[in-house]
Amino acid sequence: MRVALVGDIIGRPGRRAVAENLPPLVRDFCVDAVVANGENAAGGIGITREVAEELFGLGVDVITMGNHAFGKKEIVSFLEQDKRMLRPANLPPGAPGRGYVVVETRGGVRLAVLSLVGRTFMQPLDCPFRIADAVLKRLPECPVVVDFHAEATSEKAALAWYLDGRAMAVTGTHTHVQTADERVLPLGTAFISDIGMCGPVNSVIGMDKDIVVRRFLSGLHSQYQVADGPYVFSAVVVDSHGDTGRAAGIRRILNYEE
């Protein structure tokens, strides 16, 4: 099995990056399933039904979210309706939607996708480590990929080591900068601290650089806006080892618009 995981999609430029890069990636790499983080896909915060359906139409099989899962209030009903939309599994009980799903890949193999959000330097939510344990006990025997939407590199690495041998991949999102630490851990879990983003290059993690710099200089609040200009497309491709659910390799993809 070969799974592509796409980094945080930032607004319209990020969706354009996905539209121009994902279909050839799926074709050229013979990708069996695509998981993408879409929590910033609509205007930089949140996602709408229309944007989600646009991403599904481009070849995304599962959309994961993070701390901006409910950034657009109208997405709540869609989270309840469409199993391909995931919010973090460690949100409080009663939160709308679901945190994990089992899908059938293009090759006819089952794949489980789990969405989690970190706690270090973020909101104090349920423990992602213990929630991962609970979810893994409920899942059928099949490969599992985890999108860990977290701020701290240490927390992401710790979860990967904790799940080594139990998940095919633990890949980080949220910081919007692709890291160069991809590897397969000893028991067969592929890991990278952050996949990166799909969004405008000439920006501060996707946002208009002038607005962000002005906020740092003045200390005054200004509404963030998604930047314009050329994009970067960030993803990883993870290969599994036979039908064991263990990773055989992980490759970074980083394409810049010319």
Coordinates of C-alpha atoms in Angstrom, one line a residue:
M1 CA 0.0 0.0 0.0
R2 CA 1.1 3.5 -0.7
V3 CA -0.5 6.5 1.1
A4 CA 0.1 10.2 0.4
L5 CA -0.4 12.6 3.3
V6 CA -0.8 16.3 2.4
G7 CA 0.2 19.1 4.7
D8 CA -2.1 21.9 5.9
I9 CA -4.0 23.4 2.9
I10 CA -4.1 27.2 3.3
G11 CA -6.9 29.0 1.5
R12 CA -7.3 29.4 -2.2
P13 CA -3.5 29.3 -3.0
G14 CA -3.3 26.0 -1.1
R15 CA -6.3 24.5 -3.0
R16 CA -4.6 25.6 -6.2
A17 CA -1.4 23.8 -5.1
V18 CA -3.4 20.6 -4.5
A19 CA -5.3 20.9 -7.8
E20 CA -2.1 21.2 -9.8
N21 CA 0.1 18.7 -7.8
L22 CA -2.1 16.0 -6.3
P23 CA -3.5 14.3 -9.4
P24 CA -0.1 13.8 -11.0
L25 CA 1.3 12.7 -7.6
V26 CA -1.4 10.0 -7.3
R27 CA -0.8 8.9 -10.9
D28 CA 3.0 8.9 -11.0
F29 CA 3.4 7.3 -7.6
C30 CA 0.5 4.9 -7.9
V31 CA -1.0 6.2 -4.6
D32 CA -3.7 4.0 -3.0
A33 CA -5.1 6.6 -0.6
V34 CA -4.7 10.3 0.1
V35 CA -5.1 12.0 3.5
A36 CA -5.0 15.8 3.7
N37 CA -5.3 18.3 6.5
G38 CA -7.9 20.8 5.5
E39 CA -8.5 22.9 8.7
N40 CA -7.2 26.1 7.0
A41 CA -8.6 25.4 3.5
A42 CA -11.4 28.0 3.6
G43 CA -10.0 31.6 4.0
G44 CA -7.2 30.4 6.2
I45 CA -9.3 29.2 9.2
G46 CA -11.7 26.3 9.0
I47 CA -13.3 24.6 6.0
T48 CA -16.7 24.7 4.3
R49 CA -18.7 21.9 2.7
E50 CA -18.0 23.3 -0.7
V51 CA -14.3 23.4 -0.1
A52 CA -14.3 19.9 1.3
E53 CA -16.2 18.6 -1.8
E54 CA -13.7 20.4 -4.0
L55 CA -10.8 18.5 -2.3
F56 CA -12.6 15.2 -2.5
G57 CA -13.0 15.8 -6.2
L58 CA -9.3 16.3 -6.6
G59 CA -8.5 12.9 -5.1
V60 CA -8.4 13.4 -1.4
D61 CA -10.0 10.4 0.4
V62 CA -10.0 11.6 4.0
I63 CA -9.8 15.2 5.3
T64 CA -8.4 15.7 8.8
M65 CA -8.7 18.8 11.0
G66 CA -7.1 20.3 14.1
N67 CA -7.6 23.2 16.4
H68 CA -9.6 25.1 13.8
A69 CA -12.0 22.2 13.1
F70 CA -15.0 24.3 13.8
G71 CA -13.6 27.5 12.3
K72 CA -16.6 27.6 10.0
K73 CA -19.8 26.9 11.9
E74 CA -21.6 25.6 8.9
I75 CA -19.2 22.6 8.7
V76 CA -20.7 21.0 11.9
S77 CA -23.5 19.3 10.1
F78 CA -21.2 18.0 7.3
L79 CA -18.8 16.6 9.9
E80 CA -21.8 14.6 11.2
Q81 CA -22.9 13.5 7.7
D82 CA -19.7 12.6 5.9
K83 CA -17.4 9.9 7.5
R84 CA -14.5 11.1 5.3
M85 CA -14.3 14.3 7.4
L86 CA -12.4 13.9 10.7
R87 CA -12.0 16.3 13.7
P88 CA -9.5 15.4 16.4
A89 CA -10.5 12.3 18.3
N90 CA -9.4 13.8 21.6
L91 CA -11.9 16.6 21.6
P92 CA -14.3 16.5 24.6
P93 CA -17.1 13.9 24.5
G94 CA -20.1 15.2 22.7
A95 CA -18.1 17.2 20.1
P96 CA -19.8 16.8 16.7
G97 CA -18.3 14.5 14.1
R98 CA -15.8 11.6 14.4
G99 CA -12.1 11.3 15.1
Y100 CA -11.2 8.2 13.1
V101 CA -12.5 6.2 10.1
V102 CA -11.7 3.1 8.1
V103 CA -11.8 3.5 4.4
E104 CA -11.2 1.2 1.4
T105 CA -8.2 2.2 -0.7
R106 CA -8.0 2.2 -4.5
G107 CA -6.3 -1.2 -4.1
G108 CA -9.2 -2.6 -2.2
V109 CA -7.4 -2.7 1.2
R110 CA -8.8 -1.3 4.4
L111 CA -6.9 1.7 5.9
A112 CA -7.7 3.4 9.2
V113 CA -7.1 7.1 9.6
L114 CA -6.9 8.7 13.1
S115 CA -6.9 12.5 13.8
L116 CA -5.4 13.8 17.0
V117 CA -4.5 17.3 18.3
G118 CA -1.6 18.1 20.7
R119 CA -1.8 19.7 24.1
T120 CA 1.7 21.3 24.5
F121 CA 1.4 25.1 23.9
M122 CA -2.2 24.4 22.8
Q123 CA -5.6 24.0 24.4
P124 CA -5.7 21.5 27.3
L125 CA -7.8 18.6 25.8
D126 CA -7.9 14.9 26.4
C127 CA -4.6 13.0 26.3
P128 CA -3.8 12.1 22.7
F129 CA -1.7 9.1 23.9
R130 CA -4.5 7.5 25.8
I131 CA -7.1 8.4 23.2
A132 CA -4.9 6.7 20.6
D133 CA -4.8 3.6 22.8
A134 CA -8.6 3.5 23.1
V135 CA -9.1 4.0 19.4
L136 CA -6.6 1.4 18.3
K137 CA -8.4 -1.2 20.5
R138 CA -11.7 -0.5 18.6
L139 CA -10.2 -0.6 15.1
P140 CA -10.1 -3.8 12.9
E141 CA -6.8 -5.3 12.0
C142 CA -5.5 -3.0 9.2
P143 CA -2.8 -0.3 8.6
V144 CA -3.3 2.9 10.6
V145 CA -2.1 6.4 9.8
V146 CA -2.3 9.2 12.3
D147 CA -2.4 12.9 11.6
F148 CA -1.1 14.5 14.8
H149 CA -1.9 18.2 14.7
A150 CA 0.5 19.6 17.3
E151 CA 2.8 22.5 18.1
A152 CA 5.7 20.9 19.8
T153 CA 8.2 18.7 17.9
S154 CA 8.8 16.8 21.1
E155 CA 5.2 15.9 21.6
K156 CA 4.9 14.6 18.0
A157 CA 8.1 12.5 18.3
A158 CA 6.9 11.1 21.6
L159 CA 3.6 10.0 20.1
A160 CA 5.4 8.4 17.2
W161 CA 7.7 6.4 19.5
Y162 CA 4.7 5.5 21.7
L163 CA 2.8 4.1 18.6
D164 CA 5.9 2.5 17.0
G165 CA 4.8 -0.9 15.6
R166 CA 1.1 -0.1 16.1
A167 CA 0.7 2.6 13.4
M168 CA 1.9 2.6 9.8
A169 CA 2.6 6.3 10.1
V170 CA 2.5 9.2 12.6
T171 CA 2.8 12.5 10.6
G172 CA 2.7 15.9 12.1
T173 CA 0.8 19.0 10.9
H174 CA 0.0 22.5 12.3
T175 CA 3.3 24.3 12.1
H176 CA 3.2 24.7 8.3
V177 CA 6.9 24.2 7.8
Q178 CA 8.1 20.9 6.4
T179 CA 10.8 19.2 8.6
A180 CA 13.7 17.1 7.4
D181 CA 13.5 14.3 10.0
E182 CA 11.5 11.7 8.1
R183 CA 12.3 8.2 9.0
V184 CA 10.9 4.7 9.7
L185 CA 11.2 3.8 13.4
P186 CA 12.6 0.4 14.4
L187 CA 9.2 -1.4 14.8
G188 CA 7.8 0.0 11.5
T189 CA 6.1 3.3 12.0
A190 CA 6.9 6.1 9.5
F191 CA 7.4 9.5 11.2
I192 CA 7.9 13.2 10.3
S193 CA 7.5 16.1 12.7
D194 CA 5.6 18.2 10.2
I195 CA 4.6 17.6 6.6
G196 CA 4.5 21.3 5.9
M197 CA 1.8 23.3 4.1
C198 CA 0.2 23.8 0.8
G199 CA -0.1 27.6 0.5
P200 CA 1.6 30.8 -0.5
V201 CA 5.4 30.8 -0.3
N202 CA 5.9 34.6 0.3
S203 CA 4.1 34.6 3.6
V204 CA 4.4 33.9 7.3
I205 CA 3.1 30.3 7.5
G206 CA 0.5 31.2 4.8
M207 CA -0.6 34.5 6.1
D208 CA 0.1 38.0 4.6
K209 CA 3.6 38.8 5.8
D210 CA 3.0 42.6 6.1
I211 CA 0.1 42.1 8.4
V212 CA 2.0 39.6 10.6
V213 CA 5.1 41.8 10.8
R214 CA 3.0 44.8 11.7
R215 CA 1.4 42.8 14.6
F216 CA 4.8 41.9 15.9
L217 CA 6.0 45.5 15.7
S218 CA 3.0 47.2 17.2
G219 CA 1.4 44.6 19.4
L220 CA -2.0 45.6 18.0
H221 CA -4.5 43.1 16.7
S222 CA -5.0 43.0 12.9
Q223 CA -7.1 40.4 11.1
Y224 CA -4.9 37.8 9.4
Q225 CA -5.4 37.3 5.7
V226 CA -4.1 34.5 3.4
A227 CA -1.3 35.8 1.3
D228 CA -1.2 35.9 -2.5
G229 CA 1.5 34.8 -4.9
P230 CA 3.2 31.5 -5.8
Y231 CA 2.6 28.4 -3.7
V232 CA 4.4 25.5 -2.2
F233 CA 3.0 22.0 -2.2
S234 CA 4.1 19.8 0.8
A235 CA 3.3 16.1 1.2
V236 CA 4.8 12.8 2.2
V237 CA 4.4 9.4 0.6
V238 CA 4.5 6.3 2.9
D239 CA 4.9 2.7 1.7
S240 CA 3.7 -0.2 3.7
H241 CA 5.6 -3.5 4.0
G242 CA 3.4 -6.1 2.5
D243 CA 0.2 -6.7 4.4
T244 CA 1.8 -6.2 7.8
G245 CA 0.7 -2.6 8.3
R246 CA 4.3 -1.6 8.9
A247 CA 6.0 1.1 6.9
A248 CA 8.8 0.3 4.5
G249 CA 9.6 3.9 3.6
I250 CA 8.7 7.6 3.8
R251 CA 9.5 10.2 1.1
R252 CA 9.1 14.0 1.4
I253 CA 7.5 15.9 -1.5
L254 CA 8.2 19.6 -1.7
N255 CA 7.1 21.4 -5.0
Y256 CA 7.3 25.1 -5.6
E257 CA 5.2 26.9 -8.2
E258 CA 7.4 28.1 -11.0

